[in-house]
Amino acid sequence: MGKLDDLLKEDLAAVAKRITNISELKKHEGRDVFVRGWVYRQRSSTNLAFVIIRDGTGIVQCAVKSDAPKETWKAATDVFIESVVYAYGMVAKDERAPDGYELRVKEMVVTFKGEAFPIGKDQSTEFLLDVRHLWVRSQTIVNVLKFKAYLMKAAREFLDERGFLEVQPPMFTSSAAEGGSTVFEVKYFGRKAYLSQTAQLYSEAMISGYPLVYAFAPSFRAEPSRTPRHLTEFWQLEPEMAFYDQKMNMQLQGELVEHLSHEMARKHADLLEKFKRDPKDLLAIKGPFEKMSYVKALKELNLKWGDGIGLDEEKVLMKERAQPIFLCGQPKEMRAFYMKLDPEDPRVVLDADLLAPEGIGEIVGGSERVSDYKELVQRLKEQKLKESDYKWYLDLRKYGSVPHSGFGMGSERLCRWMLKLETIRDAIPFPRTMNRLEP
Ligand code: 4AD
Ligand code: MG
């Protein structure tokens, strides 16, 4: 057949130069172009076939008439969803086409037909998770992945512009940082190692070399909870700052969350709208966010000292609030050993969880860290942790210790909030939960 046969004789690099991305088709109205991609939908009648192709940048309807060359008509009528096709034809405006333009096909070739695609309409959530390796091609997931990539790029730019250095913490660690009950143990050449629950302790080491650092890395938690906000593997953005107190820490978090909300609303309104998020909601996010003490939260919730504030309580607190709030100063017994005691009320620590509205709850957790050696030894003791497990971490308080703070923002929780996703599982391509290790 003419043009396509010639094209496909060339090597892939040469072919790539001649292909037009579907997102660029508008610019070529009235001209002949080559497109390629995977079959997204197909339907045909006796005279006309529509093959909708997606290439990652967009989808386009390719119209093929039955009087097209025989091979082209066969290609258009004998494909499966997800078959790989090349098409050559003219870009034409057509209001009935999904994106306003269609390709009037002159030639079409199927380069890979494959088998009937197992995913159809109205599949159960469980089934879609079973075939996640195929479902990651869906427009929904691809749009989430795009959004998350832009979100994290914006977060990195925000921190880079403020003089932060991105650093790499280890993922194999020798002790638990966020409590032994959620730590994953792995074999490590005859000894035990643990998958990292947080980059924090290692970032605390690095701030003495360079005062502002952040890590964006996986965190692993053996969370037995089956909730729409827990994963066993998630990606945390964790800045750590020397010479920052908790006030400065919260200020930075507020600015980051506000910036990201506005940036996504301004630059990616199209994606937000695909998820029925009105960009105006995000433009309305405005710091400084309210700071609510644990004591005040107890009053509002009708609870007593020592009661935990979990998702249900967070939801009550956020019911009437459109802006995120900081929940501050929880009792030291309920918080991590590394959190500094509040000098004004040593029953509580200088911590804060940033709670997002709309039933999402905690999206950021942060605190000022204990920088005094004796206080840290004491805190380890109180929490029945072995000093010997934290030998190197204690060292940091022996040499050049400074006040410092930091926080961890769960990227999937942030993404879930902004995109109004029903579950956190859809904010990551291959979710890992208690019952899900495959695919
Ligand atoms: O509150 P967390 O446990 O705090 C830390 O790990 C600190 N070391 C962070 C720091 O100060 N550098 O976790 C931080 C954030 C939470 O606010 C939440 O957004 C997310 O990480 N997160 C989870 N996301 C998904 N699934 C889970 N199981 C999560 N646990 C925490
Ligand atoms: Mg937390």
Short mmCIF file of C-alpha atoms and ligand atoms in Angstrom, two decimals:
data_model
loop_
_atom_site.label_atom_id
_atom_site.label_comp_id
_atom_site.label_asym_id
_atom_site.label_seq_id
_atom_site.Cartn_x
_atom_site.Cartn_y
_atom_site.Cartn_z
CA MET A 1 0.00 0.00 0.00
CA GLY A 2 1.52 3.42 -0.54
CA LYS A 3 2.50 5.86 2.17
CA LEU A 4 2.23 3.63 5.22
CA ASP A 5 4.18 0.77 3.66
CA ASP A 6 6.95 3.20 2.84
CA LEU A 7 6.87 4.68 6.33
CA LEU A 8 7.01 1.32 8.04
CA LYS A 9 10.05 0.27 6.02
CA GLU A 10 12.07 2.93 7.82
CA ASP A 11 13.65 2.43 11.23
CA LEU A 12 11.81 3.56 14.38
CA ALA A 13 13.81 6.75 14.81
CA ALA A 14 12.97 7.86 11.28
CA VAL A 15 9.32 6.88 11.72
CA ALA A 16 9.09 8.87 14.98
CA LYS A 17 10.05 12.07 13.15
CA ARG A 18 7.14 11.70 10.75
CA ILE A 19 4.44 10.85 13.27
CA THR A 20 2.15 13.60 14.58
CA ASN A 21 1.10 13.48 18.21
CA ILE A 22 -2.66 13.38 18.57
CA SER A 23 -2.57 16.43 20.84
CA GLU A 24 -1.03 18.39 17.94
CA LEU A 25 -3.56 17.46 15.27
CA LYS A 26 -5.48 20.75 15.46
CA LYS A 27 -2.46 22.54 14.03
CA HIS A 28 -2.62 20.36 10.92
CA GLU A 29 -6.22 20.92 9.88
CA GLY A 30 -6.64 20.20 6.18
CA ARG A 31 -3.29 18.43 5.89
CA ASP A 32 -2.32 14.76 5.64
CA VAL A 33 -0.52 13.29 8.66
CA PHE A 34 0.59 9.97 10.12
CA VAL A 35 -0.65 8.96 13.56
CA ARG A 36 -0.12 5.79 15.51
CA GLY A 37 -1.30 4.31 18.75
CA TRP A 38 -3.53 1.79 20.44
CA VAL A 39 -7.14 1.17 19.53
CA TYR A 40 -9.32 2.77 22.17
CA ARG A 41 -12.73 2.03 20.66
CA GLN A 42 -13.94 0.64 17.38
CA ARG A 43 -17.30 0.53 15.71
CA SER A 44 -18.35 -0.04 12.15
CA SER A 45 -21.36 -0.26 9.87
CA THR A 46 -21.46 -1.51 6.29
CA ASN A 47 -20.13 1.75 4.84
CA LEU A 48 -18.15 3.37 7.58
CA ALA A 49 -15.78 2.35 10.37
CA PHE A 50 -14.57 4.46 13.27
CA VAL A 51 -11.33 3.49 14.92
CA ILE A 52 -10.54 5.66 17.89
CA ILE A 53 -6.81 5.73 18.55
CA ARG A 54 -5.01 6.89 21.67
CA ASP A 55 -1.31 7.67 21.82
CA GLY A 56 -0.87 8.99 25.35
CA THR A 57 -1.16 12.62 24.28
CA GLY A 58 -4.80 12.32 23.32
CA ILE A 59 -7.43 10.34 21.44
CA VAL A 60 -8.65 10.81 17.91
CA GLN A 61 -11.44 9.35 15.87
CA CYS A 62 -10.24 7.87 12.58
CA ALA A 63 -13.00 7.55 9.99
CA VAL A 64 -12.56 4.88 7.33
CA LYS A 65 -14.92 4.46 4.38
CA SER A 66 -15.69 1.06 2.94
CA ASP A 67 -14.40 2.19 -0.44
CA ALA A 68 -10.93 2.72 1.05
CA PRO A 69 -8.18 0.32 -0.16
CA LYS A 70 -9.08 -3.24 0.77
CA GLU A 71 -6.28 -3.64 3.35
CA THR A 72 -7.31 -0.39 5.04
CA TRP A 73 -10.95 -1.40 5.32
CA LYS A 74 -9.88 -4.75 6.72
CA ALA A 75 -7.57 -3.08 9.22
CA ALA A 76 -10.34 -0.77 10.41
CA THR A 77 -12.90 -3.52 10.82
CA ASP A 78 -10.76 -6.34 12.11
CA VAL A 79 -9.00 -5.03 15.21
CA PHE A 80 -9.31 -5.51 18.94
CA ILE A 81 -9.29 -2.85 21.62
CA GLU A 82 -5.57 -2.26 22.28
CA SER A 83 -4.40 -3.48 18.87
CA VAL A 84 -1.61 -1.27 17.55
CA VAL A 85 -2.40 0.71 14.41
CA TYR A 86 -0.84 3.29 12.12
CA ALA A 87 -3.08 5.61 10.14
CA TYR A 88 -2.51 8.10 7.37
CA GLY A 89 -5.11 10.66 6.46
CA MET A 90 -6.37 14.22 6.51
CA VAL A 91 -7.13 16.14 9.69
CA ALA A 92 -10.64 17.57 9.48
CA LYS A 93 -12.78 19.57 11.82
CA ASP A 94 -15.82 17.56 12.87
CA GLU A 95 -18.09 18.60 15.67
CA ARG A 96 -19.32 15.05 16.19
CA ALA A 97 -15.79 13.76 16.89
CA PRO A 98 -14.85 13.46 20.58
CA ASP A 99 -12.21 16.21 20.47
CA GLY A 100 -13.64 18.24 17.61
CA TYR A 101 -11.25 16.85 14.98
CA GLU A 102 -11.12 13.58 13.16
CA LEU A 103 -8.74 11.87 10.81
CA ARG A 104 -10.25 11.07 7.40
CA VAL A 105 -8.26 7.92 6.78
CA LYS A 106 -6.61 7.12 3.47
CA GLU A 107 -4.57 4.20 4.73
CA MET A 108 -4.51 2.14 7.90
CA VAL A 109 -2.25 -0.71 8.99
CA VAL A 110 -2.47 -2.96 12.02
CA THR A 111 1.06 -3.71 13.22
CA PHE A 112 -0.04 -5.79 16.20
CA LYS A 113 -3.47 -7.32 16.50
CA GLY A 114 -3.08 -9.36 19.68
CA GLU A 115 -5.96 -10.96 21.53
CA ALA A 116 -9.35 -9.73 22.64
CA PHE A 117 -8.74 -7.25 25.48
CA PRO A 118 -10.05 -8.59 28.78
CA ILE A 119 -11.29 -5.24 30.13
CA GLY A 120 -14.75 -4.17 29.05
CA LYS A 121 -17.31 -1.74 30.43
CA ASP A 122 -18.55 -1.74 34.04
CA GLN A 123 -15.92 -4.04 35.52
CA SER A 124 -15.71 -4.49 39.25
CA THR A 125 -13.08 -2.61 41.25
CA GLU A 126 -11.47 -5.89 42.31
CA PHE A 127 -11.19 -7.09 38.72
CA LEU A 128 -9.64 -3.79 37.63
CA LEU A 129 -7.08 -4.15 40.41
CA ASP A 130 -6.35 -7.72 39.27
CA VAL A 131 -5.57 -6.45 35.78
CA ARG A 132 -3.95 -3.22 36.91
CA HIS A 133 -1.01 -3.89 34.55
CA LEU A 134 -3.50 -3.40 31.71
CA TRP A 135 -5.73 -0.85 33.44
CA VAL A 136 -2.84 1.63 33.84
CA ARG A 137 -3.49 2.40 30.17
CA SER A 138 -6.94 3.76 30.97
CA GLN A 139 -7.54 7.47 30.49
CA THR A 140 -8.41 7.82 34.17
CA ILE A 141 -5.15 6.39 35.43
CA VAL A 142 -3.05 8.13 32.79
CA ASN A 143 -4.65 11.44 33.75
CA VAL A 144 -3.89 10.83 37.42
CA LEU A 145 -0.30 9.98 36.55
CA LYS A 146 0.03 13.17 34.54
CA PHE A 147 -1.46 15.23 37.34
CA LYS A 148 0.79 13.66 39.95
CA ALA A 149 3.88 14.20 37.82
CA TYR A 150 3.02 17.90 37.41
CA LEU A 151 2.18 18.18 41.11
CA MET A 152 5.51 16.76 42.24
CA LYS A 153 7.40 18.78 39.67
CA ALA A 154 5.78 21.91 41.10
CA ALA A 155 6.64 20.81 44.64
CA ARG A 156 10.28 20.25 43.70
CA GLU A 157 10.44 23.64 41.94
CA PHE A 158 8.96 25.34 45.00
CA LEU A 159 11.63 23.85 47.26
CA ASP A 160 14.47 24.24 44.76
CA GLU A 161 13.68 27.95 44.42
CA ARG A 162 13.93 28.30 48.18
CA GLY A 163 17.43 26.83 48.17
CA PHE A 164 16.65 23.23 49.09
CA LEU A 165 18.82 20.34 47.97
CA GLU A 166 17.21 17.05 46.96
CA VAL A 167 18.88 14.12 48.71
CA GLN A 168 18.61 10.33 48.64
CA PRO A 169 17.89 8.43 51.85
CA PRO A 170 18.46 4.67 52.06
CA MET A 171 15.46 2.35 51.71
CA PHE A 172 17.11 -0.43 53.76
CA THR A 173 17.37 0.65 57.37
CA SER A 174 18.49 -0.97 60.59
CA SER A 175 15.75 0.30 62.91
CA ALA A 176 12.17 1.55 62.91
CA ALA A 177 11.61 5.30 62.83
CA GLU A 178 7.83 5.45 62.98
CA GLY A 179 7.03 2.67 65.44
CA GLY A 180 7.80 -1.03 65.31
CA SER A 181 4.25 -2.13 64.62
CA THR A 182 4.20 -0.97 61.01
CA VAL A 183 7.70 -1.90 59.97
CA PHE A 184 8.45 -4.40 57.19
CA GLU A 185 11.27 -6.75 57.97
CA VAL A 186 13.49 -8.08 55.20
CA LYS A 187 16.40 -10.51 55.12
CA TYR A 188 19.70 -8.78 54.69
CA PHE A 189 22.68 -11.14 54.35
CA GLY A 190 21.90 -13.05 57.48
CA ARG A 191 20.67 -10.07 59.48
CA LYS A 192 17.40 -8.23 59.78
CA ALA A 193 16.79 -5.03 57.93
CA TYR A 194 13.68 -2.88 57.67
CA LEU A 195 12.18 -1.06 54.74
CA SER A 196 12.27 2.68 55.29
CA GLN A 197 9.16 4.19 56.91
CA THR A 198 10.50 7.71 56.46
CA ALA A 199 13.55 9.50 55.13
CA GLN A 200 13.51 11.80 58.11
CA LEU A 201 16.24 10.44 60.37
CA TYR A 202 18.69 10.35 57.47
CA SER A 203 17.71 13.82 56.33
CA GLU A 204 18.36 15.01 59.86
CA ALA A 205 21.92 13.77 59.40
CA MET A 206 22.25 15.56 56.08
CA ILE A 207 21.09 19.01 57.27
CA SER A 208 24.34 19.41 59.17
CA GLY A 209 26.10 19.29 55.83
CA TYR A 210 23.58 21.44 53.99
CA PRO A 211 20.83 23.14 56.01
CA LEU A 212 17.83 22.69 53.71
CA VAL A 213 17.22 19.28 52.18
CA TYR A 214 14.31 17.22 50.95
CA ALA A 215 13.75 13.67 49.88
CA PHE A 216 10.99 12.40 47.64
CA ALA A 217 11.04 8.68 48.15
CA PRO A 218 8.92 5.64 48.93
CA SER A 219 7.86 4.96 52.51
CA PHE A 220 6.80 1.49 53.57
CA ARG A 221 4.30 0.79 56.32
CA ALA A 222 2.91 -2.58 57.30
CA GLU A 223 -0.51 -0.97 57.74
CA PRO A 224 -3.07 -3.68 58.35
CA SER A 225 -5.79 -1.07 57.81
CA ARG A 226 -8.04 -1.33 54.81
CA THR A 227 -9.03 2.27 54.34
CA PRO A 228 -9.27 4.59 51.36
CA ARG A 229 -6.26 6.50 52.71
CA HIS A 230 -3.70 3.83 53.58
CA LEU A 231 -1.15 2.15 51.36
CA THR A 232 1.70 -0.08 52.45
CA GLU A 233 3.98 1.70 49.99
CA PHE A 234 3.57 5.41 49.30
CA TRP A 235 5.70 8.33 48.23
CA GLN A 236 6.49 11.01 50.74
CA LEU A 237 7.96 14.43 50.10
CA GLU A 238 10.03 15.17 53.18
CA PRO A 239 11.79 18.50 53.67
CA GLU A 240 14.09 18.85 56.68
CA MET A 241 15.40 22.24 57.78
CA ALA A 242 18.23 23.27 60.12
CA PHE A 243 17.57 26.37 62.23
CA TYR A 244 13.80 26.06 61.74
CA ASP A 245 11.43 26.01 64.68
CA GLN A 246 7.94 24.55 64.49
CA LYS A 247 6.42 27.93 63.63
CA MET A 248 8.65 28.31 60.59
CA ASN A 249 7.97 24.68 59.71
CA MET A 250 4.20 25.24 59.62
CA GLN A 251 4.63 28.49 57.70
CA LEU A 252 6.57 26.62 54.99
CA GLN A 253 3.99 23.81 54.82
CA GLY A 254 1.19 26.34 54.47
CA GLU A 255 2.99 28.15 51.67
CA LEU A 256 3.74 24.89 49.89
CA VAL A 257 0.16 23.63 50.02
CA GLU A 258 -1.24 26.99 48.94
CA HIS A 259 1.29 27.25 46.11
CA LEU A 260 0.57 23.76 44.83
CA SER A 261 -3.19 24.32 44.96
CA HIS A 262 -2.90 27.52 42.94
CA GLU A 263 -0.31 26.19 40.53
CA MET A 264 -2.41 23.12 39.68
CA ALA A 265 -5.55 25.22 39.31
CA ARG A 266 -3.80 27.70 37.02
CA LYS A 267 -1.83 25.29 34.87
CA HIS A 268 -3.88 22.11 34.89
CA ALA A 269 -7.51 23.15 35.06
CA ASP A 270 -8.23 20.79 32.13
CA LEU A 271 -7.08 17.79 34.13
CA LEU A 272 -8.85 18.92 37.29
CA GLU A 273 -12.10 19.26 35.39
CA LYS A 274 -11.79 15.70 34.11
CA PHE A 275 -12.05 14.65 37.74
CA LYS A 276 -14.92 17.06 38.47
CA ARG A 277 -12.71 19.25 40.61
CA ASP A 278 -13.57 22.89 40.11
CA PRO A 279 -10.22 24.73 39.84
CA LYS A 280 -11.85 27.55 41.83
CA ASP A 281 -11.89 25.25 44.89
CA LEU A 282 -8.11 25.09 44.77
CA LEU A 283 -7.68 28.78 44.00
CA ALA A 284 -9.64 29.45 47.18
CA ILE A 285 -7.08 27.62 49.33
CA LYS A 286 -5.41 30.42 51.22
CA GLY A 287 -2.97 30.37 54.14
CA PRO A 288 -2.03 30.95 56.84
CA PHE A 289 -4.08 27.96 57.93
CA GLU A 290 -5.81 27.79 61.29
CA LYS A 291 -3.79 26.20 64.08
CA MET A 292 -5.87 24.11 66.43
CA SER A 293 -4.35 22.65 69.56
CA TYR A 294 -5.09 19.11 70.64
CA VAL A 295 -6.72 20.52 73.76
CA LYS A 296 -9.05 22.68 71.69
CA ALA A 297 -9.82 19.77 69.38
CA LEU A 298 -10.78 17.64 72.40
CA LYS A 299 -13.28 20.30 73.42
CA GLU A 300 -14.75 20.54 69.96
CA LEU A 301 -15.01 16.75 69.76
CA ASN A 302 -16.18 16.17 73.31
CA LEU A 303 -13.23 13.90 74.04
CA LYS A 304 -10.88 13.55 77.00
CA TRP A 305 -7.12 13.84 77.41
CA GLY A 306 -5.34 10.88 75.87
CA ASP A 307 -8.04 10.10 73.32
CA GLY A 308 -6.68 9.63 69.83
CA ILE A 309 -7.75 11.75 66.90
CA GLY A 310 -8.23 9.38 64.00
CA LEU A 311 -9.93 9.72 60.66
CA ASP A 312 -13.45 9.83 62.10
CA GLU A 313 -12.52 12.65 64.48
CA GLU A 314 -10.63 14.46 61.72
CA LYS A 315 -13.75 14.33 59.58
CA VAL A 316 -15.83 15.93 62.33
CA LEU A 317 -13.24 18.67 62.80
CA MET A 318 -13.18 19.39 59.08
CA LYS A 319 -16.91 19.23 58.48
CA GLU A 320 -17.50 22.96 58.59
CA ARG A 321 -14.06 23.96 57.36
CA ALA A 322 -13.14 24.69 53.76
CA GLN A 323 -9.46 25.39 54.48
CA PRO A 324 -6.90 22.90 55.75
CA ILE A 325 -6.02 23.22 59.44
CA PHE A 326 -3.02 22.31 61.57
CA LEU A 327 -3.78 20.01 64.46
CA CYS A 328 -0.98 20.78 66.93
CA GLY A 329 0.47 19.67 70.22
CA GLN A 330 -0.59 16.11 70.77
CA PRO A 331 0.43 14.23 73.95
CA LYS A 332 4.00 12.98 73.83
CA GLU A 333 2.96 9.39 74.59
CA MET A 334 0.99 9.32 71.35
CA ARG A 335 3.72 10.76 69.15
CA ALA A 336 7.12 9.72 67.82
CA PHE A 337 10.20 9.76 70.07
CA TYR A 338 11.97 12.35 67.93
CA MET A 339 9.44 15.11 68.49
CA LYS A 340 10.52 17.96 70.74
CA LEU A 341 8.54 18.62 73.90
CA ASP A 342 6.71 21.92 74.04
CA PRO A 343 8.60 24.03 76.61
CA GLU A 344 5.30 25.71 77.56
CA ASP A 345 3.53 22.41 78.19
CA PRO A 346 5.89 19.42 78.35
CA ARG A 347 2.97 16.99 78.24
CA VAL A 348 2.71 17.67 74.53
CA VAL A 349 5.11 17.85 71.60
CA LEU A 350 5.77 20.53 68.98
CA ASP A 351 4.07 18.68 66.17
CA ALA A 352 1.35 19.35 63.64
CA ASP A 353 -0.72 17.31 61.26
CA LEU A 354 -2.15 19.27 58.37
CA LEU A 355 -5.72 18.12 57.81
CA ALA A 356 -7.34 18.57 54.43
CA PRO A 357 -11.04 19.27 54.01
CA GLU A 358 -13.65 17.07 52.29
CA GLY A 359 -13.11 14.07 54.54
CA ILE A 360 -9.51 13.54 53.48
CA GLY A 361 -7.86 14.24 56.83
CA GLU A 362 -4.11 14.25 57.42
CA ILE A 363 -2.03 15.01 54.35
CA VAL A 364 1.10 16.29 56.10
CA GLY A 365 2.77 15.30 59.35
CA GLY A 366 5.60 17.32 60.79
CA SER A 367 7.36 18.44 63.94
CA GLU A 368 10.26 20.20 65.51
CA ARG A 369 12.85 17.55 66.41
CA VAL A 370 14.56 16.91 69.70
CA SER A 371 18.01 18.46 69.28
CA ASP A 372 19.27 17.87 72.81
CA TYR A 373 21.12 14.62 73.51
CA LYS A 374 19.75 14.05 77.02
CA GLU A 375 16.18 14.80 76.03
CA LEU A 376 16.47 12.34 73.14
CA VAL A 377 17.84 9.58 75.40
CA GLN A 378 14.98 10.26 77.80
CA ARG A 379 12.38 10.12 75.00
CA LEU A 380 13.76 6.82 73.72
CA LYS A 381 13.55 5.41 77.24
CA GLU A 382 9.98 6.57 77.73
CA GLN A 383 8.99 4.87 74.50
CA LYS A 384 10.84 1.69 75.47
CA LEU A 385 13.14 1.93 72.46
CA LYS A 386 16.70 0.65 72.65
CA GLU A 387 19.36 3.34 72.69
CA SER A 388 21.71 0.99 70.86
CA ASP A 389 19.32 0.90 67.87
CA TYR A 390 19.65 4.66 67.51
CA LYS A 391 23.36 5.05 68.14
CA TRP A 392 24.14 6.93 64.95
CA TYR A 393 21.03 9.09 65.33
CA LEU A 394 22.09 10.05 68.87
CA ASP A 395 25.50 10.98 67.50
CA LEU A 396 23.87 13.82 65.58
CA ARG A 397 23.15 15.45 68.98
CA LYS A 398 26.80 15.21 70.00
CA TYR A 399 28.29 17.20 67.15
CA GLY A 400 26.98 20.51 65.91
CA SER A 401 23.37 19.96 66.94
CA VAL A 402 20.99 22.79 65.99
CA PRO A 403 17.26 23.38 66.35
CA HIS A 404 15.60 21.78 63.35
CA SER A 405 12.23 20.77 61.97
CA GLY A 406 10.69 19.01 59.05
CA PHE A 407 7.61 17.42 57.62
CA GLY A 408 6.37 14.66 55.38
CA MET A 409 3.68 15.20 52.79
CA GLY A 410 2.01 12.07 51.44
CA SER A 411 1.93 12.61 47.68
CA GLU A 412 -0.94 10.16 47.13
CA ARG A 413 -3.07 11.75 49.82
CA LEU A 414 -2.45 15.20 48.37
CA CYS A 415 -3.28 13.96 44.91
CA ARG A 416 -6.39 12.18 46.16
CA TRP A 417 -7.63 15.37 47.76
CA MET A 418 -6.98 17.60 44.77
CA LEU A 419 -8.53 15.17 42.27
CA LYS A 420 -11.39 14.11 44.55
CA LEU A 421 -10.41 10.45 44.11
CA GLU A 422 -12.60 8.01 45.93
CA THR A 423 -9.61 6.02 47.13
CA ILE A 424 -5.88 6.53 47.52
CA ARG A 425 -5.34 3.40 45.44
CA ASP A 426 -6.07 5.42 42.34
CA ALA A 427 -3.35 7.92 43.16
CA ILE A 428 -0.55 5.43 42.44
CA PRO A 429 -0.13 3.13 39.41
CA PHE A 430 0.42 -0.13 41.30
CA PRO A 431 -1.16 0.22 44.73
CA ARG A 432 0.24 -1.92 47.49
CA THR A 433 -2.13 -2.76 50.30
CA MET A 434 -2.52 -5.55 52.81
CA ASN A 435 -4.21 -7.79 50.24
CA ARG A 436 -2.57 -6.60 47.11
CA LEU A 437 0.94 -7.46 45.95
CA GLU A 438 0.06 -8.30 42.37
CA PRO A 439 0.37 -7.30 39.62
O1 4AD B 1 2.72 11.31 59.68
P1 4AD B 1 3.77 10.43 59.11
O2 4AD B 1 3.85 9.05 59.59
O3 4AD B 1 5.14 11.20 59.38
C1 4AD B 1 6.38 10.77 59.09
O4 4AD B 1 6.68 9.77 58.50
C2 4AD B 1 7.42 11.82 59.45
N1 4AD B 1 8.69 11.14 59.63
C3 4AD B 1 7.46 12.85 58.35
C4 4AD B 1 8.51 13.90 58.60
O5 4AD B 1 8.35 14.66 59.51
N2 4AD B 1 9.53 13.93 57.77
O6 4AD B 1 3.62 10.41 57.52
C5 4AD B 1 3.67 11.62 56.81
C6 4AD B 1 2.59 11.67 55.77
C7 4AD B 1 1.18 11.64 56.32
O7 4AD B 1 0.75 12.92 56.70
C8 4AD B 1 0.41 11.11 55.13
O8 4AD B 1 0.15 12.13 54.20
C9 4AD B 1 1.37 10.13 54.53
O9 4AD B 1 2.67 10.52 54.91
N3 4AD B 1 1.11 8.75 54.99
C10 4AD B 1 0.53 7.80 54.25
N4 4AD B 1 0.05 7.80 52.99
C11 4AD B 1 -0.47 6.67 52.51
N5 4AD B 1 -0.53 5.52 53.20
C12 4AD B 1 -0.07 5.45 54.45
N6 4AD B 1 -0.10 4.31 55.12
C13 4AD B 1 0.49 6.64 55.03
N7 4AD B 1 1.05 6.93 56.22
C14 4AD B 1 1.41 8.21 56.18
MG MG B 2 1.11 11.32 60.90
#
